[in-house]
Coordinates of C-alpha atoms in Angstrom, one line a residue:
X25 CA 0.0 0.0 0.0
X26 CA 1.3 3.4 -1.0
X27 CA 1.3 6.0 1.8
X28 CA 3.0 9.1 0.5
X29 CA 2.2 10.7 -2.9
X30 CA 4.1 13.9 -3.6
X31 CA 3.5 16.1 -6.6
X32 CA 6.4 18.2 -8.0
X33 CA 5.7 21.3 -10.1
X34 CA 8.0 23.6 -12.2
X35 CA 6.5 26.6 -14.0
X36 CA 6.6 30.2 -15.1
X37 CA 10.0 30.4 -16.8
X38 CA 10.2 27.8 -19.5
X39 CA 9.5 24.1 -19.8
X40 CA 6.7 23.8 -17.2
X41 CA 6.4 20.3 -15.9
X42 CA 4.9 18.0 -13.2
X43 CA 6.0 14.7 -11.7
X44 CA 4.6 12.4 -9.1
X45 CA 6.4 10.3 -6.5
X46 CA 4.8 7.4 -4.7
X47 CA 6.8 6.5 -1.5
X48 CA 9.9 8.0 -3.2
X49 CA 9.5 6.2 -6.5
X50 CA 8.9 8.1 -9.7
X51 CA 5.4 7.2 -11.0
X52 CA 5.0 9.8 -13.8
X53 CA 6.6 12.9 -15.2
X54 CA 5.8 15.1 -18.2
X55 CA 6.3 18.5 -19.7
X56 CA 3.3 20.7 -20.2
X57 CA 4.3 21.5 -23.8
X58 CA 3.5 17.9 -24.9
X59 CA -0.2 18.5 -24.1
X60 CA -0.7 22.1 -25.1
X61 CA 1.5 21.7 -28.3
X62 CA 3.3 25.0 -27.4
X63 CA 7.1 24.5 -27.3
X64 CA 8.7 25.3 -23.9
X65 CA 5.3 26.2 -22.5
X66 CA 5.9 28.2 -19.4
X67 CA 2.4 28.5 -17.8
X68 CA 0.9 26.5 -15.0
X69 CA 1.2 22.7 -16.0
X70 CA -2.4 21.7 -15.4
X71 CA -2.4 19.1 -18.1
X72 CA 0.8 17.5 -16.9
X73 CA -0.5 17.5 -13.3
X74 CA -3.8 15.9 -14.5
X75 CA -1.8 13.2 -16.4
X76 CA 0.4 12.4 -13.4
X77 CA -2.5 12.0 -11.0
X78 CA -4.4 9.9 -13.5
X79 CA -1.3 7.6 -14.0
X80 CA -1.5 6.8 -10.3
X81 CA -5.3 6.8 -10.2
X82 CA -5.5 9.3 -7.4
X83 CA -7.3 12.5 -6.6
X84 CA -5.5 15.7 -5.4
X85 CA -6.9 15.2 -1.9
X86 CA -4.8 12.0 -1.7
X87 CA -1.5 13.9 -2.1
X88 CA 0.7 14.2 1.0
X89 CA 2.4 17.4 -0.3
X90 CA 2.9 19.6 -3.4
X91 CA 6.4 20.9 -3.9
X92 CA 7.3 23.8 -6.2
X93 CA 10.8 24.0 -7.7
X94 CA 11.8 27.5 -6.6
X95 CA 11.1 30.3 -4.2
X96 CA 9.1 33.1 -6.0
X97 CA 9.5 35.7 -3.4
X98 CA 13.3 35.4 -3.4
X99 CA 13.3 35.5 -7.2
X100 CA 11.1 38.6 -7.1
X101 CA 13.5 40.2 -4.7
X102 CA 16.4 39.6 -7.2
X103 CA 14.4 41.2 -10.0
X104 CA 13.6 44.3 -8.0
X105 CA 17.2 44.7 -6.8
X106 CA 18.5 44.3 -10.3
X107 CA 16.1 46.9 -11.7
X108 CA 16.9 49.3 -9.0
X109 CA 20.6 48.9 -9.6
X110 CA 20.3 49.7 -13.3
X111 CA 17.5 52.3 -13.0
X112 CA 16.3 54.1 -15.0
X113 CA 17.9 52.0 -17.8
X114 CA 15.6 49.1 -17.3
X115 CA 12.2 50.8 -17.3
X116 CA 10.9 49.1 -20.5
X117 CA 12.0 45.7 -19.2
X118 CA 10.5 46.4 -15.8
X119 CA 7.2 47.4 -17.2
X120 CA 7.1 44.1 -19.2
X121 CA 8.3 41.8 -16.4
X122 CA 6.5 43.0 -13.3
X123 CA 2.8 42.7 -14.1
X124 CA 2.8 38.9 -14.3
X125 CA 4.5 38.8 -10.9
X126 CA 1.9 41.1 -9.4
X127 CA -1.1 39.3 -10.9
X128 CA 0.0 35.7 -10.6
X129 CA 3.5 34.6 -9.6
X130 CA 3.5 36.1 -6.1
X131 CA 0.3 34.3 -5.2
X132 CA 1.5 30.9 -6.2
X133 CA 0.0 29.0 -3.3
X134 CA -3.4 30.3 -4.1
X135 CA -2.9 29.6 -7.7
X136 CA -1.9 26.0 -7.0
X137 CA -4.9 25.4 -4.8
X138 CA -7.3 27.0 -7.3
X139 CA -5.9 25.0 -10.3
X140 CA -5.6 21.6 -8.5
X141 CA -8.3 21.7 -5.9
X142 CA -5.7 20.6 -3.4
X143 CA -6.0 22.0 0.2
X144 CA -3.0 20.5 1.9
X145 CA 0.7 21.4 2.4
X146 CA 2.6 23.3 -0.3
X147 CA 6.4 23.4 -0.1
X148 CA 8.9 25.6 -1.9
X149 CA 12.5 24.5 -2.6
X150 CA 15.3 26.6 -3.9
X151 CA 15.9 26.5 -7.6
X152 CA 19.4 25.0 -7.6
X153 CA 18.6 22.8 -4.7
X154 CA 15.8 21.3 -6.9
X155 CA 18.3 20.8 -9.8
X156 CA 20.8 19.2 -7.4
X157 CA 18.0 16.9 -6.0
X158 CA 17.0 15.9 -9.6
X159 CA 20.5 14.9 -10.3
X160 CA 21.5 13.1 -7.2
X161 CA 18.5 11.3 -5.8
X162 CA 17.6 9.4 -9.1
X163 CA 21.2 8.7 -9.9
X164 CA 22.8 5.3 -9.4
X165 CA 25.2 6.6 -6.7
X166 CA 24.8 6.2 -2.9
X167 CA 27.0 9.3 -2.5
X168 CA 28.4 11.8 -4.9
X169 CA 29.3 15.4 -5.6
X170 CA 26.8 17.5 -7.6
X171 CA 27.3 20.5 -9.9
X172 CA 24.3 22.5 -11.2
X173 CA 24.8 25.1 -13.9
X174 CA 22.1 27.1 -15.7
X175 CA 20.9 30.7 -16.5
X176 CA 19.7 31.8 -13.1
X177 CA 17.3 30.6 -10.3
X178 CA 16.6 32.9 -7.4
X179 CA 20.1 34.4 -7.2
X180 CA 22.3 31.4 -7.9
X181 CA 23.5 30.6 -11.5
X182 CA 25.5 27.6 -10.4
X183 CA 26.1 25.5 -7.3
X184 CA 28.0 22.5 -6.0
X185 CA 27.9 20.3 -3.0
X186 CA 27.5 16.7 -1.9
X187 CA 24.7 14.1 -1.6
X188 CA 24.7 11.1 0.6
X189 CA 21.7 8.9 1.4
X190 CA 18.7 11.1 1.8
X191 CA 20.6 14.4 2.2
X192 CA 22.0 17.1 0.0
X193 CA 24.3 19.8 1.1
X194 CA 25.1 22.9 -1.0
X195 CA 28.7 24.0 -0.3
X196 CA 29.0 27.0 -2.7
X197 CA 27.1 29.1 -5.2
X198 CA 27.9 31.6 -8.0
X199 CA 25.3 34.4 -8.3
X200 CA 23.6 36.4 -11.0
X201 CA 24.4 38.2 -13.2
X202 CA 27.6 36.1 -13.5
X203 CA 26.1 33.1 -15.2
X204 CA 27.6 30.5 -17.7
X205 CA 24.1 29.7 -18.9
X206 CA 23.4 33.4 -19.7
X207 CA 26.8 33.8 -21.3
X208 CA 26.0 30.9 -23.7
X209 CA 22.5 32.3 -24.3
X210 CA 24.0 35.7 -25.2
X211 CA 26.0 34.0 -28.0
X212 CA 22.8 32.1 -29.0
X213 CA 20.9 35.4 -29.3
X214 CA 23.8 37.1 -31.1
X215 CA 24.0 34.3 -33.6
X216 CA 20.3 34.7 -34.5
X217 CA 18.9 31.7 -32.6
X218 CA 16.2 31.7 -30.0
X219 CA 17.3 32.0 -26.4
X220 CA 16.3 29.0 -24.1
X221 CA 15.7 26.9 -27.3
X222 CA 18.5 27.4 -29.8
X223 CA 21.5 26.8 -27.5
X224 CA 21.9 23.2 -28.9
X225 CA 22.2 24.7 -32.4
X226 CA 25.3 26.6 -31.2
X227 CA 26.7 23.3 -29.9
X228 CA 26.0 21.7 -33.3
X229 CA 27.4 24.6 -35.3
X230 CA 30.7 24.8 -33.4
X231 CA 32.6 22.1 -35.4
X232 CA 32.1 24.2 -38.5
X233 CA 34.1 27.1 -37.1
X234 CA 37.5 28.1 -35.7
X235 CA 38.1 29.4 -32.1
X236 CA 39.0 32.8 -33.4
X237 CA 37.1 34.7 -30.7
X238 CA 38.3 32.9 -27.7
X239 CA 40.9 35.6 -26.8
X240 CA 38.3 38.4 -27.2
X241 CA 36.0 36.5 -24.8
X242 CA 38.6 36.1 -22.2
X243 CA 40.1 39.6 -22.6
X244 CA 36.8 41.5 -22.7
X245 CA 33.8 39.5 -21.4
X246 CA 35.1 37.2 -18.7
X247 CA 37.4 37.2 -15.7
X248 CA 37.8 33.5 -15.2
X249 CA 39.4 32.1 -12.0
X250 CA 41.2 28.8 -11.5
X251 CA 38.3 27.4 -9.5
X252 CA 35.8 28.0 -12.4
X253 CA 34.2 31.0 -10.8
X254 CA 34.1 34.1 -13.0
X255 CA 32.8 37.6 -13.3
X256 CA 31.2 38.9 -16.5
X257 CA 31.9 42.4 -17.8
X258 CA 28.3 43.7 -17.8
X259 CA 29.3 46.6 -20.1
X260 CA 28.8 44.1 -23.0
X261 CA 25.4 42.6 -21.9
X262 CA 21.9 43.9 -21.9
X263 CA 20.0 41.2 -20.0
X264 CA 19.9 42.9 -16.6
X265 CA 18.1 46.0 -17.8
X266 CA 17.1 45.5 -21.4
X267 CA 14.9 43.3 -23.6
X268 CA 17.8 41.6 -25.4
X269 CA 20.9 39.6 -24.3
X270 CA 23.7 41.8 -25.8
X271 CA 24.3 45.4 -26.6
X272 CA 26.1 47.6 -29.2
X273 CA 29.4 47.2 -27.4
X274 CA 29.1 43.4 -27.7
X275 CA 28.3 43.8 -31.4
X276 CA 31.3 46.1 -31.9
X277 CA 33.6 43.5 -30.3
X278 CA 32.4 40.7 -32.7
X279 CA 32.3 42.5 -36.0
X280 CA 28.9 44.0 -36.4
X281 CA 25.2 43.6 -35.6
X282 CA 23.7 40.3 -34.5
X283 CA 22.6 37.9 -37.2
X284 CA 18.9 38.1 -37.9
X285 CA 16.8 34.9 -37.4
X286 CA 16.6 32.8 -40.5
X287 CA 19.3 34.9 -42.3
X288 CA 22.2 33.1 -43.9
X289 CA 24.6 31.5 -41.4
X290 CA 28.1 32.9 -42.1
X291 CA 31.6 31.9 -41.0
X292 CA 31.4 34.5 -38.3
X293 CA 28.5 32.6 -36.5
X294 CA 30.4 29.3 -37.0
X295 CA 33.5 30.9 -35.4
X296 CA 31.5 32.4 -32.6
X297 CA 29.9 29.1 -31.9
X298 CA 33.2 27.3 -31.8
X299 CA 34.7 29.9 -29.5
X300 CA 32.0 30.0 -26.9
X301 CA 31.8 26.2 -26.9
X302 CA 35.5 26.0 -26.1
X303 CA 35.2 28.6 -23.4
X304 CA 32.2 26.8 -21.9
X305 CA 34.1 23.5 -21.8
X306 CA 37.1 25.2 -20.1
X307 CA 34.8 26.7 -17.4
X308 CA 33.1 23.4 -16.8
X309 CA 36.4 21.5 -16.5
X310 CA 37.7 24.1 -14.0
X311 CA 34.5 23.9 -12.0
X312 CA 34.7 20.1 -12.0
X313 CA 38.3 20.1 -10.8
X314 CA 37.3 22.5 -8.0
X315 CA 34.3 20.4 -7.0
X316 CA 36.6 17.3 -6.9
X317 CA 39.2 19.1 -4.8
X318 CA 36.5 20.4 -2.4
X319 CA 34.5 17.3 -2.0
X320 CA 36.9 14.4 -2.6
X321 CA 34.0 12.4 -4.0
X322 CA 34.5 9.9 -6.8
X323 CA 31.2 10.4 -8.7
X324 CA 29.6 13.6 -10.0
X325 CA 25.9 14.3 -10.7
X326 CA 25.0 17.2 -13.1
X327 CA 21.8 19.2 -13.8
X328 CA 20.8 22.6 -14.9
X329 CA 20.4 23.7 -18.5
X330 CA 24.1 23.8 -19.2
X331 CA 24.2 20.0 -18.3
X332 CA 22.4 19.4 -21.6
X333 CA 25.7 20.4 -23.4
X334 CA 26.7 16.9 -24.3
X335 CA 29.9 17.9 -25.9
X336 CA 31.1 19.5 -22.6
X337 CA 29.8 16.5 -20.7
X338 CA 31.8 14.1 -23.0
X339 CA 35.0 16.0 -22.4
X340 CA 34.3 16.1 -18.7
X341 CA 33.9 12.3 -18.7
X342 CA 37.1 11.8 -20.7
X343 CA 39.0 14.1 -18.4
X344 CA 38.7 11.4 -15.7
X345 CA 38.4 14.1 -13.0
X346 CA 35.6 11.9 -11.6
X347 CA 35.4 8.1 -12.0
X348 CA 31.8 8.4 -13.3
X349 CA 29.2 11.1 -14.0
X350 CA 25.4 10.9 -14.2
X351 CA 23.3 13.6 -15.8
X352 CA 19.6 14.2 -15.1
X353 CA 17.9 13.6 -18.5
X354 CA 15.5 16.5 -17.9
X355 CA 18.4 18.7 -16.8
X356 CA 16.6 22.0 -17.5
X357 CA 13.7 23.5 -15.5
X358 CA 11.4 20.6 -16.2
X359 CA 13.6 18.4 -14.1
X360 CA 13.2 20.9 -11.2
X361 CA 9.7 19.4 -10.7
X362 CA 11.3 16.1 -10.0
X363 CA 14.0 17.6 -7.7
X364 CA 11.4 19.5 -5.7
X365 CA 9.4 16.4 -5.1
X366 CA 12.4 14.4 -4.0
X367 CA 13.4 17.2 -1.6
X368 CA 9.9 17.1 0.0
X369 CA 10.2 13.3 0.4
X370 CA 13.7 13.2 1.8
X371 CA 14.4 16.6 3.4
X372 CA 11.0 17.7 4.6
X373 CA 9.5 14.3 5.5
X374 CA 12.9 12.8 6.4
X375 CA 12.2 9.5 4.6
X376 CA 15.2 7.3 3.7
X377 CA 16.7 6.8 0.3
X378 CA 16.2 3.4 -1.2
X379 CA 19.1 1.0 -1.9
X380 CA 20.2 1.5 -5.4
X381 CA 21.0 -0.9 -8.2
X382 CA 21.2 1.4 -11.2
X383 CA 19.5 4.7 -11.6
X384 CA 15.8 5.4 -10.6
X385 CA 14.8 7.3 -13.8
X386 CA 13.5 4.1 -15.6
X387 CA 15.1 5.2 -18.9
X388 CA 13.1 8.4 -18.5
X389 CA 10.0 6.7 -20.0
X390 CA 7.7 8.4 -17.6
X391 CA 5.0 9.9 -19.8
X392 CA 1.7 8.7 -21.2
X393 CA 1.3 5.4 -23.1
X394 CA -1.6 4.4 -25.4
X395 CA -2.9 0.8 -25.5
X396 CA -3.3 -1.3 -28.6
X397 CA -7.1 -1.1 -28.2
X398 CA -7.0 2.7 -28.0
X399 CA -4.9 3.0 -31.2
X400 CA -7.0 0.5 -33.1
X401 CA -10.1 2.4 -32.2
X402 CA -8.4 5.7 -33.2
X403 CA -7.5 4.3 -36.6
X404 CA -10.8 2.6 -37.3
X405 CA -12.9 5.6 -36.4
X406 CA -10.9 7.7 -38.9
X407 CA -10.9 4.9 -41.5
X408 CA -7.1 5.1 -41.7
X409 CA -5.5 2.1 -43.5
X410 CA -3.0 0.1 -41.5
X411 CA -1.3 -3.3 -41.1
X412 CA -1.5 -4.9 -37.7
X413 CA 1.9 -6.5 -37.1
X414 CA 2.7 -9.1 -34.5
X415 CA 6.1 -10.4 -33.4
X416 CA 7.3 -9.7 -36.9
X417 CA 7.3 -5.9 -36.3
X418 CA 11.1 -5.6 -35.8
X419 CA 11.7 -7.6 -39.0
X420 CA 9.2 -5.6 -41.0
X421 CA 10.4 -2.2 -39.9
X422 CA 14.1 -3.0 -40.1
X423 CA 13.5 -4.0 -43.7
X424 CA 11.9 -0.6 -44.3
X425 CA 15.0 1.1 -42.8
X426 CA 17.3 -0.8 -45.1
X427 CA 15.2 0.3 -48.1
X428 CA 15.9 3.9 -47.1
X429 CA 12.5 4.7 -45.6
X430 CA 12.1 7.2 -42.8
X431 CA 10.0 5.9 -39.9
X432 CA 7.9 7.6 -37.3
X433 CA 8.3 5.3 -34.3
X434 CA 5.6 5.7 -31.5
X435 CA 6.0 3.1 -28.8
X436 CA 5.3 2.9 -25.1
X437 CA 5.5 5.7 -22.5
X438 CA 6.6 9.1 -23.7
X439 CA 10.1 10.4 -22.7
X440 CA 10.5 13.0 -19.9
X441 CA 13.1 15.5 -20.9
X442 CA 14.1 17.1 -24.2
X443 CA 15.5 14.0 -25.9
X444 CA 13.6 11.4 -27.9
X445 CA 14.9 8.0 -26.7
X446 CA 13.0 5.5 -28.8
X447 CA 9.4 6.1 -27.7
X448 CA 8.6 9.2 -29.8
X449 CA 11.4 9.1 -32.4
X450 CA 12.0 9.5 -36.1
X451 CA 14.4 6.8 -37.1
X452 CA 16.4 6.0 -40.3
X453 CA 19.4 4.2 -41.6
X454 CA 22.7 5.6 -40.2
X455 CA 24.7 4.2 -43.1
X456 CA 22.9 6.3 -45.8
X457 CA 25.2 9.3 -46.7
X458 CA 22.2 11.3 -48.0
X459 CA 20.0 10.7 -44.9
X460 CA 21.2 13.7 -42.8
X461 CA 20.4 16.2 -45.6
X462 CA 17.0 14.4 -46.3
X463 CA 16.0 14.4 -42.6
X464 CA 16.9 18.1 -42.1
X465 CA 15.4 19.6 -45.2
X466 CA 12.5 17.3 -46.2
X467 CA 11.4 15.7 -42.9
X468 CA 12.2 18.2 -40.1
X469 CA 12.3 21.4 -42.3
X470 CA 15.3 22.8 -40.3
X471 CA 18.8 24.1 -40.9
X472 CA 21.0 21.8 -43.0
X473 CA 24.0 21.8 -40.6
X474 CA 22.1 20.1 -37.7
X475 CA 23.6 16.8 -36.8
X476 CA 21.7 13.6 -35.9
X477 CA 22.2 11.3 -33.0
X478 CA 22.8 7.5 -33.1
X479 CA 21.0 4.9 -31.1
X480 CA 23.3 1.9 -30.7
X481 CA 22.8 -1.4 -29.0
X482 CA 24.5 -1.0 -25.6
X483 CA 26.7 -4.1 -25.9
X484 CA 28.0 -2.9 -29.3
X485 CA 28.9 0.7 -28.2
X486 CA 32.6 0.2 -27.7
X487 CA 32.9 -1.5 -31.1
X488 CA 31.8 1.6 -32.9
X489 CA 32.5 4.6 -30.5
X490 CA 35.2 5.6 -28.1
X491 CA 33.0 5.1 -25.1
X492 CA 33.3 2.4 -22.4
X493 CA 30.0 2.8 -20.7
X494 CA 26.3 3.3 -21.3
X495 CA 24.8 6.7 -22.3
X496 CA 21.1 5.9 -22.2
X497 CA 20.0 9.6 -22.2
X498 CA 21.9 10.9 -25.2
X499 CA 23.8 13.3 -23.0
X500 CA 27.4 12.4 -23.9
X501 CA 29.4 12.7 -27.1
X502 CA 32.2 10.4 -28.1
X503 CA 34.2 9.9 -31.3
X504 CA 33.5 7.3 -33.9
X505 CA 36.3 4.7 -33.7
X506 CA 39.2 5.2 -36.1
X507 CA 38.5 1.8 -37.7
X508 CA 35.0 3.0 -38.7
X509 CA 36.2 6.2 -40.3
X510 CA 36.7 7.0 -44.0
X511 CA 39.6 8.8 -45.5
X512 CA 38.8 12.4 -46.5
X513 CA 40.1 13.2 -50.0
X514 CA 42.2 16.3 -50.7
X515 CA 39.4 18.0 -52.5
X516 CA 37.0 17.3 -49.6
X517 CA 39.5 18.8 -47.1
X518 CA 39.2 22.1 -49.0
X519 CA 35.4 22.3 -48.5
X520 CA 34.1 25.3 -46.5
X521 CA 31.2 25.9 -44.2
X522 CA 28.1 23.7 -44.7
X523 CA 29.7 22.1 -47.8
X524 CA 31.9 20.1 -45.4
X525 CA 28.9 17.9 -44.8
X526 CA 29.3 16.5 -48.3
X527 CA 32.3 14.5 -47.2
X528 CA 31.6 11.0 -46.0
X529 CA 33.5 10.6 -42.7
X530 CA 32.6 7.1 -41.6
X531 CA 30.6 3.9 -42.3
X532 CA 27.8 5.6 -40.4
X533 CA 28.0 9.0 -42.0
X534 CA 24.5 10.2 -41.1
X535 CA 25.4 10.3 -37.4
X536 CA 29.0 11.3 -37.7
X537 CA 29.6 15.0 -37.1
X538 CA 32.4 17.0 -38.8
X539 CA 34.8 16.3 -35.9
X540 CA 33.9 12.6 -36.0
X541 CA 31.9 13.0 -32.8
X542 CA 28.4 11.5 -32.2
X543 CA 25.8 12.3 -29.5
X544 CA 25.2 8.7 -28.4
X545 CA 22.2 6.9 -27.0
X546 CA 22.9 3.4 -25.9
X547 CA 19.9 1.1 -25.9
X548 CA 19.6 -1.8 -23.6
X549 CA 17.0 -4.6 -23.5
X550 CA 15.6 -3.8 -20.0
X551 CA 14.8 -0.1 -20.5
X552 CA 13.1 -0.3 -23.9
X553 CA 12.7 -3.9 -25.2
X554 CA 10.8 -3.0 -28.3
X555 CA 13.3 -0.4 -29.5
X556 CA 16.1 -2.8 -28.6
X557 CA 14.4 -5.6 -30.7
X558 CA 14.1 -3.3 -33.7
X559 CA 17.8 -2.3 -33.7
X560 CA 18.8 -5.9 -33.1
X561 CA 16.9 -6.9 -36.2
X562 CA 18.6 -4.1 -38.2
X563 CA 22.0 -5.3 -36.8
X564 CA 21.3 -8.9 -37.8
X565 CA 20.6 -8.0 -41.4
X566 CA 23.2 -5.3 -41.9
X567 CA 26.0 -5.9 -39.4
X568 CA 25.4 -2.4 -38.2
X569 CA 23.9 -1.9 -34.7
X570 CA 23.4 1.8 -35.2
X571 CA 20.4 3.8 -36.4
X572 CA 19.5 7.5 -36.6
X573 CA 17.3 8.7 -33.7
X574 CA 15.8 12.2 -33.8
X575 CA 12.8 13.7 -32.1
X576 CA 9.4 13.0 -33.5
X577 CA 8.3 16.5 -34.4
X578 CA 8.5 19.2 -37.0
X579 CA 10.6 22.3 -36.5
X580 CA 9.2 24.4 -33.7
X581 CA 6.7 21.7 -32.7
X582 CA 7.0 19.9 -29.3
X583 CA 7.7 16.2 -29.5
X584 CA 4.5 14.3 -30.3
X585 CA 2.5 13.0 -27.4
X586 CA -0.6 11.2 -28.7
X587 CA -1.4 9.1 -31.7
X588 CA -3.2 12.1 -33.3
X589 CA -0.1 14.2 -32.8
X590 CA 2.0 11.5 -34.4
X591 CA -0.4 11.0 -37.4
X592 CA -0.5 14.8 -38.1
X593 CA 3.3 15.0 -38.0
X594 CA 3.5 11.9 -40.3
X595 CA 1.2 13.5 -42.9
X596 CA 2.7 17.0 -42.7
X597 CA 6.2 15.7 -43.3
X598 CA 8.2 13.4 -45.6
X599 CA 8.0 10.5 -43.1
X600 CA 7.4 7.3 -45.2
X601 CA 6.0 4.9 -42.5
X602 CA 4.3 5.5 -39.2
X603 CA 4.4 2.8 -36.5
X604 CA 1.8 3.3 -33.7
X605 CA 2.7 0.4 -31.3
X606 CA 2.1 -2.6 -33.5
X607 CA 0.1 -0.8 -36.2
X608 CA 2.0 0.1 -39.4
X609 CA 0.8 2.9 -41.7
X610 CA 2.3 3.5 -45.1
X611 CA 2.2 7.0 -46.5
X612 CA 1.1 5.9 -50.0
X613 CA -2.0 4.1 -48.5
X614 CA -3.3 7.0 -46.6
X615 CA -6.3 9.1 -47.7
X616 CA -5.8 12.7 -48.6
X617 CA -4.8 14.7 -45.5
X618 CA -7.0 17.7 -45.3
X619 CA -5.0 19.9 -42.9
X620 CA -7.1 22.7 -41.5
X621 CA -4.1 24.8 -40.7
X622 CA -0.6 25.7 -41.9
X623 CA 1.6 24.2 -39.2
X624 CA 4.4 26.7 -40.1
X625 CA 2.1 29.5 -38.8
X626 CA 1.2 27.6 -35.6
X627 CA 4.6 26.5 -34.4
X628 CA 7.0 29.3 -33.8
X629 CA 10.4 28.5 -35.4
X630 CA 13.0 27.7 -32.8

């Protein structure tokens, strides 16, 4: 019998989410965007809450506590102090930011009670404490150091400390406005990408550039200390008082105005991306060395938005500063809901941590699933042609992959976090040298430079990549092994910019980035048996245990949640085959799709 249900909530910045713990075990977790179809939805996560309660079959009155992921009054204090410090420069930003606080965010307890109907205890955790809890408590470690790095919470922009058993202890923090997350976002903005959304594009663009601006960054923007702490020169930034991230002085330093969204990407943006990526990696390595020196722990847990930088994570792992690292798969604000709930369970209620035998995240398959009966009824009611497969599904779909088809794969519980991990994925043949271009331009309708990630059978990982452990959450990069690489010809070495993609770099070119790196997801039989069976069938036929895995969505659209979302994405894109659990739909057999809207006008480009 379950005694303690705790609901965790994060909201009102970006990536609102909810999660539910039952006696300290994760029952459900989901981001609000998947239900509202608004990417990075920031408002109160009422749909995600409703889903979490329904997954457990409970009513709000059965909750022991609700935990919110930060402290709104402390955050409001930081806003007021910042505006006062820069007054009158920040008047326009002040007038934009303050009304939502007065009308809603400062009355959060009332809002939670009104939206949920819950009358019991509501707890508030600190932002970085929530991140730390989301990293340590679900990790496989009984004790570890933690490091959290993001834009900003209440005041902290990064923190480190230790976790052991059911306790966390924060040892040190770095405070706003000095923030690695905001520094990275400043370059994201300046390069013409959307802040809090396009940071991963900077990471993907970096290998196309040269680190030409590293010296300018260190000389003018950043006073970096040996322990990884730093101070930003705020003369170059606008985010404390303005409505943008950078100002004219920043533009003058880097050769002109910011790139406009959707404008041509030039060598300058590529060099900026490479430069800020290298600076970020250096700061993360210095922070990690200092954490190691201060804590003497052997393992490290990571969370906060910067922990989604899988290139930096990969270098941190290879540095051997720590014996092992574990990264919360929902490392951004969504994961704060999980951390807040764990803090309520362990710190407030004082309940013990369970014995661990692996991590507690369950592969991060924590969202809604749809039964075979539900999907059959969905298809029959709409008279959509399908083939009902049985145990032959892996054989059938692996054959489609080999034929060059692009598959929409909808299977089991939806992932919690920003990565598709084989439940809501678009998959294709990694060996096909044309597949990266096809997926970017004809399926996802996004920038051609964007790399794709591989899913690889866990036991085959070290035969293809320079990685000696599992990476189930696609949060580590590692190089393709030398023996799998192809020789680059003299003429290919002379290619510039995006044209570099025309060179075939390995026997799995569709998932090999310019620098031979790959953002790896290892797949094991226990976490996702159906996805494992599919890749195994592909391996048996081709000798290659690696397929492409990218998120099941169009550009600017949240990852699909329901069968209806998946069908719409299938028909609006160049996906050839849709698999809804065991039902297979072929594009050429479908009736004319009468779309009642232009998705490009609905989903804001990221």
